[in-house]
Amino acid sequence: MSEKVLVERRGATQIITINRAEARNAVDPETAEALKTAFEASEADHAVRVHILTGASGHFCAGADLKAAAVEAPFQKEAPMGPSWLELKKPSIAAVEGHAVAGGLELAIMCDLRIASEEAIFGVYCRRWGVPLIDGGTVRLPRLIGQSRALDMILTGRAVGAQEALSFGLVNRIVSRGDVLSSAIALAEQLGAFPQECMNNDRVSVEKQWSLPIGDALKFENKVGQDSLRAGAASGAARFADGKGRSGDFADI
């Protein structure tokens, strides 16, 4: 594994860190390949239940390394940021300190959830240089926040602060500076403690419904829901009948 990407295990959580602080964690071809390799290895590891993607030294990711692009033309391939075309089967969380811009924004929205510092900044900064969104930005951003808001960001390239990002669903939670990674780990531990087949079946139904007519989406939801019921919903119902988890208590399940 390249030193430009660090991988750390915390229980059932795999933390993948972009480690190019001198370039505000901009992604060059070597980093892109290392990121993809890290996610693929994490997906294949049955002990891992949740991925966290973050950046070193108070930055998330400044996008593709345009200095490298000027000499290596890394955009002449699929997914130049690395893992952005992977169809992840496990939940993923982006832990965002500092800037998540251009390709960094695309990496953040590749993840299922985003926890951001109160000082985090999101934006399509590559608008200034004629560099396109080529890692899912024009696809995932409208699906997350709606076409009107997405076009506002994509066409203008303007900076969007954490509070505004929270207001339209680009960010799920805001925490104090320095608390982002620990908050992401706590959330990952919560997700990792749930019955996994049921949670991941619900997740895949959410993902798949985008490409299906509503009738087919409902049938698929029912199919994977039946799989979840056979996988252990009866034991969960029995625990509830025994008094667990009453009044929405998630700590006693």
Short mmCIF file of C-alpha atoms in Angstrom, two decimals:
data_model
loop_
_atom_site.label_atom_id
_atom_site.label_comp_id
_atom_site.label_asym_id
_atom_site.label_seq_id
_atom_site.Cartn_x
_atom_site.Cartn_y
_atom_site.Cartn_z
CA MET A 1 0.00 0.00 0.00
CA SER A 2 1.26 3.47 -0.88
CA GLU A 3 2.13 5.78 2.02
CA LYS A 4 -0.20 8.26 0.32
CA VAL A 5 -3.13 6.26 1.67
CA LEU A 6 -3.24 4.97 5.25
CA VAL A 7 -5.48 2.10 6.38
CA GLU A 8 -6.38 1.46 10.01
CA ARG A 9 -8.80 -1.01 11.58
CA ARG A 10 -10.93 -0.04 14.57
CA GLY A 11 -13.01 -3.08 15.47
CA ALA A 12 -15.31 -3.70 12.50
CA THR A 13 -14.54 -0.28 10.99
CA GLN A 14 -11.91 0.32 8.32
CA ILE A 15 -10.52 3.88 8.27
CA ILE A 16 -9.04 4.92 4.93
CA THR A 17 -7.07 8.17 5.07
CA ILE A 18 -5.76 10.21 2.15
CA ASN A 19 -2.27 11.15 3.33
CA ARG A 20 -0.95 13.95 1.13
CA ALA A 21 -1.18 16.89 3.52
CA GLU A 22 1.44 18.82 1.57
CA ALA A 23 -1.01 18.89 -1.36
CA ARG A 24 -4.17 19.27 0.77
CA ASN A 25 -4.75 15.61 0.03
CA ALA A 26 -5.14 16.14 -3.69
CA VAL A 27 -5.24 12.82 -5.50
CA ASP A 28 -2.55 11.91 -8.00
CA PRO A 29 -2.65 8.63 -10.00
CA GLU A 30 -0.72 6.67 -7.37
CA THR A 31 -3.07 7.87 -4.63
CA ALA A 32 -6.13 7.07 -6.75
CA GLU A 33 -4.96 3.51 -7.29
CA ALA A 34 -4.15 3.09 -3.60
CA LEU A 35 -7.60 4.37 -2.62
CA LYS A 36 -9.30 1.93 -4.94
CA THR A 37 -7.17 -0.93 -3.65
CA ALA A 38 -7.97 0.00 -0.04
CA PHE A 39 -11.72 0.01 -0.64
CA GLU A 40 -11.59 -3.26 -2.58
CA ALA A 41 -9.64 -4.93 0.22
CA SER A 42 -12.05 -3.56 2.81
CA GLU A 43 -15.03 -4.84 0.83
CA ALA A 44 -13.47 -8.30 0.61
CA ASP A 45 -12.66 -8.49 4.33
CA HIS A 46 -15.60 -10.14 6.11
CA ALA A 47 -14.48 -8.64 9.44
CA VAL A 48 -15.10 -5.11 8.13
CA ARG A 49 -18.64 -3.81 8.38
CA VAL A 50 -18.24 -0.06 7.70
CA HIS A 51 -15.79 2.07 5.70
CA ILE A 52 -14.69 5.55 6.80
CA LEU A 53 -12.95 7.83 4.30
CA THR A 54 -11.09 10.86 5.61
CA GLY A 55 -8.05 13.05 4.98
CA ALA A 56 -4.91 13.75 6.98
CA SER A 57 -3.96 16.96 8.78
CA GLY A 58 -7.27 18.81 8.77
CA HIS A 59 -8.02 18.50 5.06
CA PHE A 60 -10.42 16.09 3.38
CA CYS A 61 -9.43 16.34 -0.28
CA ALA A 62 -8.71 19.22 -2.67
CA GLY A 63 -9.62 17.08 -5.69
CA ALA A 64 -7.40 15.71 -8.41
CA ASP A 65 -3.79 16.85 -8.31
CA LEU A 66 -3.79 19.26 -11.25
CA LYS A 67 0.01 19.42 -11.23
CA ALA A 68 0.05 15.69 -11.91
CA ALA A 69 -2.73 16.09 -14.45
CA ALA A 70 -0.66 18.57 -16.40
CA VAL A 71 2.02 15.95 -17.06
CA GLU A 72 0.33 12.56 -16.68
CA ALA A 73 -3.20 13.11 -18.08
CA PRO A 74 -4.86 10.98 -15.36
CA PHE A 75 -8.33 11.95 -16.58
CA GLN A 76 -8.04 9.72 -19.65
CA LYS A 77 -9.46 6.72 -17.80
CA GLU A 78 -12.48 5.64 -15.81
CA ALA A 79 -12.77 6.98 -12.26
CA PRO A 80 -9.56 9.06 -12.07
CA MET A 81 -10.11 9.62 -8.32
CA GLY A 82 -9.88 5.85 -7.78
CA PRO A 83 -12.84 4.20 -6.02
CA SER A 84 -15.64 6.44 -7.29
CA TRP A 85 -17.09 3.86 -9.70
CA LEU A 86 -17.09 1.01 -7.19
CA GLU A 87 -20.48 -0.26 -6.10
CA LEU A 88 -19.82 -0.68 -2.40
CA LYS A 89 -21.76 -3.36 -0.55
CA LYS A 90 -21.02 -1.97 2.91
CA PRO A 91 -22.01 1.37 4.45
CA SER A 92 -19.48 4.19 4.05
CA ILE A 93 -18.97 7.45 5.93
CA ALA A 94 -16.99 10.48 4.79
CA ALA A 95 -15.37 12.30 7.73
CA VAL A 96 -14.81 15.80 6.36
CA GLU A 97 -12.46 18.35 7.90
CA GLY A 98 -11.48 21.37 5.82
CA HIS A 99 -12.12 21.34 2.08
CA ALA A 100 -13.96 18.65 0.12
CA VAL A 101 -13.86 20.25 -3.30
CA ALA A 102 -13.82 19.21 -6.96
CA GLY A 103 -12.91 15.51 -6.99
CA GLY A 104 -12.81 15.65 -3.19
CA LEU A 105 -16.49 16.54 -3.22
CA GLU A 106 -17.08 13.57 -5.52
CA LEU A 107 -15.31 11.25 -3.07
CA ALA A 108 -17.40 12.62 -0.21
CA ILE A 109 -20.69 12.04 -2.02
CA MET A 110 -19.57 8.57 -3.07
CA CYS A 111 -20.08 7.69 0.60
CA ASP A 112 -23.48 6.99 2.13
CA LEU A 113 -23.14 9.53 4.93
CA ARG A 114 -21.10 12.66 5.57
CA ILE A 115 -20.02 14.02 8.96
CA ALA A 116 -18.43 17.44 8.65
CA SER A 117 -16.57 19.91 10.79
CA GLU A 118 -18.34 23.21 11.39
CA GLU A 119 -15.56 24.76 9.27
CA ALA A 120 -15.83 22.33 6.35
CA ILE A 121 -16.19 23.68 2.82
CA PHE A 122 -17.70 21.94 -0.20
CA GLY A 123 -17.55 23.14 -3.79
CA VAL A 124 -16.97 22.43 -7.46
CA TYR A 125 -13.74 24.44 -7.47
CA CYS A 126 -12.59 22.74 -10.68
CA ARG A 127 -15.12 24.96 -12.48
CA ARG A 128 -12.38 27.62 -12.67
CA TRP A 129 -10.01 25.44 -14.70
CA GLY A 130 -12.32 23.70 -17.15
CA VAL A 131 -11.84 20.37 -15.38
CA PRO A 132 -15.09 18.36 -15.45
CA LEU A 133 -16.83 16.39 -12.78
CA ILE A 134 -15.94 12.92 -13.95
CA ASP A 135 -16.17 10.85 -10.75
CA GLY A 136 -19.91 10.87 -10.22
CA GLY A 137 -20.50 14.53 -9.35
CA THR A 138 -23.14 15.20 -11.99
CA VAL A 139 -24.92 11.96 -11.08
CA ARG A 140 -24.74 11.68 -7.30
CA LEU A 141 -25.01 15.35 -6.35
CA PRO A 142 -28.48 15.89 -7.93
CA ARG A 143 -29.68 12.64 -6.36
CA LEU A 144 -28.52 13.81 -2.95
CA ILE A 145 -29.64 17.43 -2.92
CA GLY A 146 -31.94 17.89 -5.92
CA GLN A 147 -31.20 19.22 -9.38
CA SER A 148 -31.70 22.91 -8.65
CA ARG A 149 -29.24 23.05 -5.76
CA ALA A 150 -26.83 20.74 -7.56
CA LEU A 151 -26.80 22.99 -10.62
CA ASP A 152 -26.20 26.00 -8.39
CA MET A 153 -23.05 24.31 -7.09
CA ILE A 154 -21.98 22.81 -10.41
CA LEU A 155 -22.48 25.87 -12.60
CA THR A 156 -21.08 28.47 -10.22
CA GLY A 157 -18.39 26.45 -8.43
CA ARG A 158 -19.10 28.50 -5.31
CA ALA A 159 -18.05 27.52 -1.81
CA VAL A 160 -20.74 25.92 0.34
CA GLY A 161 -20.19 25.98 4.08
CA ALA A 162 -21.15 23.22 6.49
CA GLN A 163 -24.36 24.82 7.74
CA GLU A 164 -25.69 25.41 4.24
CA ALA A 165 -24.65 21.90 3.24
CA LEU A 166 -26.55 20.53 6.24
CA SER A 167 -29.63 22.55 5.33
CA PHE A 168 -30.03 20.83 1.98
CA GLY A 169 -28.85 17.34 2.88
CA LEU A 170 -25.31 17.32 1.51
CA VAL A 171 -24.07 16.88 5.09
CA ASN A 172 -25.77 14.60 7.60
CA ARG A 173 -24.18 15.89 10.80
CA ILE A 174 -21.96 18.78 11.88
CA VAL A 175 -19.52 18.45 14.78
CA SER A 176 -16.81 20.61 16.26
CA ARG A 177 -13.45 20.92 14.58
CA GLY A 178 -11.24 18.02 15.60
CA ASP A 179 -14.19 15.76 16.50
CA VAL A 180 -15.04 14.59 13.00
CA LEU A 181 -13.17 11.30 12.92
CA SER A 182 -14.17 10.26 16.44
CA SER A 183 -17.81 11.04 15.60
CA ALA A 184 -17.56 9.03 12.40
CA ILE A 185 -16.08 6.09 14.31
CA ALA A 186 -18.90 6.26 16.86
CA LEU A 187 -21.47 6.23 14.06
CA ALA A 188 -19.68 3.36 12.32
CA GLU A 189 -19.72 1.36 15.56
CA GLN A 190 -23.46 1.95 15.82
CA LEU A 191 -24.01 0.72 12.26
CA GLY A 192 -21.70 -2.22 12.81
CA ALA A 193 -23.72 -3.37 15.83
CA PHE A 194 -26.99 -3.74 13.94
CA PRO A 195 -28.10 -7.00 12.30
CA GLN A 196 -26.04 -6.70 9.13
CA GLU A 197 -28.03 -8.57 6.49
CA CYS A 198 -31.20 -6.59 7.18
CA MET A 199 -29.42 -3.23 7.23
CA ASN A 200 -27.49 -3.94 4.05
CA ASN A 201 -30.55 -5.32 2.26
CA ASP A 202 -32.40 -2.09 3.04
CA ARG A 203 -29.38 -0.15 1.82
CA VAL A 204 -29.20 -2.00 -1.50
CA SER A 205 -32.92 -1.48 -2.03
CA VAL A 206 -32.43 2.27 -1.64
CA GLU A 207 -29.60 2.20 -4.18
CA LYS A 208 -31.36 -0.04 -6.70
CA GLN A 209 -34.67 1.83 -6.75
CA TRP A 210 -33.12 4.72 -8.71
CA SER A 211 -32.86 2.54 -11.82
CA LEU A 212 -36.26 0.83 -11.53
CA PRO A 213 -39.90 1.76 -12.22
CA ILE A 214 -41.74 2.07 -8.92
CA GLY A 215 -43.56 -1.25 -9.32
CA ASP A 216 -40.31 -3.13 -9.90
CA ALA A 217 -38.64 -1.23 -7.05
CA LEU A 218 -41.40 -2.28 -4.66
CA LYS A 219 -41.05 -5.91 -5.76
CA PHE A 220 -37.29 -5.77 -5.20
CA GLU A 221 -37.79 -4.22 -1.77
CA ASN A 222 -40.15 -7.06 -0.89
CA LYS A 223 -37.71 -9.68 -2.16
CA VAL A 224 -34.75 -8.50 -0.10
CA GLY A 225 -37.09 -7.79 2.81
CA GLN A 226 -38.19 -11.42 2.77
CA ASP A 227 -34.51 -12.42 2.79
CA SER A 228 -34.02 -10.25 5.88
CA LEU A 229 -37.03 -11.78 7.61
CA ARG A 230 -35.65 -15.27 7.04
CA ALA A 231 -32.23 -14.13 8.26
CA GLY A 232 -33.34 -13.32 11.78
CA ALA A 233 -36.15 -10.81 12.19
CA ALA A 234 -37.96 -13.35 14.37
CA SER A 235 -35.15 -13.29 16.93
CA GLY A 236 -35.22 -9.49 16.92
CA ALA A 237 -38.96 -9.48 17.49
CA ALA A 238 -38.48 -11.92 20.36
CA ARG A 239 -35.95 -9.62 22.01
CA PHE A 240 -38.43 -6.75 21.73
CA ALA A 241 -41.14 -8.96 23.26
CA ASP A 242 -38.75 -9.61 26.14
CA GLY A 243 -38.56 -5.88 26.82
CA LYS A 244 -35.51 -4.81 24.84
CA GLY A 245 -35.35 -1.50 22.96
CA ARG A 246 -38.55 -0.02 24.31
CA SER A 247 -39.36 3.67 23.69
CA GLY A 248 -36.83 3.84 20.87
CA ASP A 249 -33.89 2.77 23.06
CA PHE A 250 -30.97 1.80 20.78
CA ALA A 251 -28.55 1.13 23.63
CA ASP A 252 -30.36 -1.95 24.96
CA ILE A 253 -30.80 -4.26 21.98
#
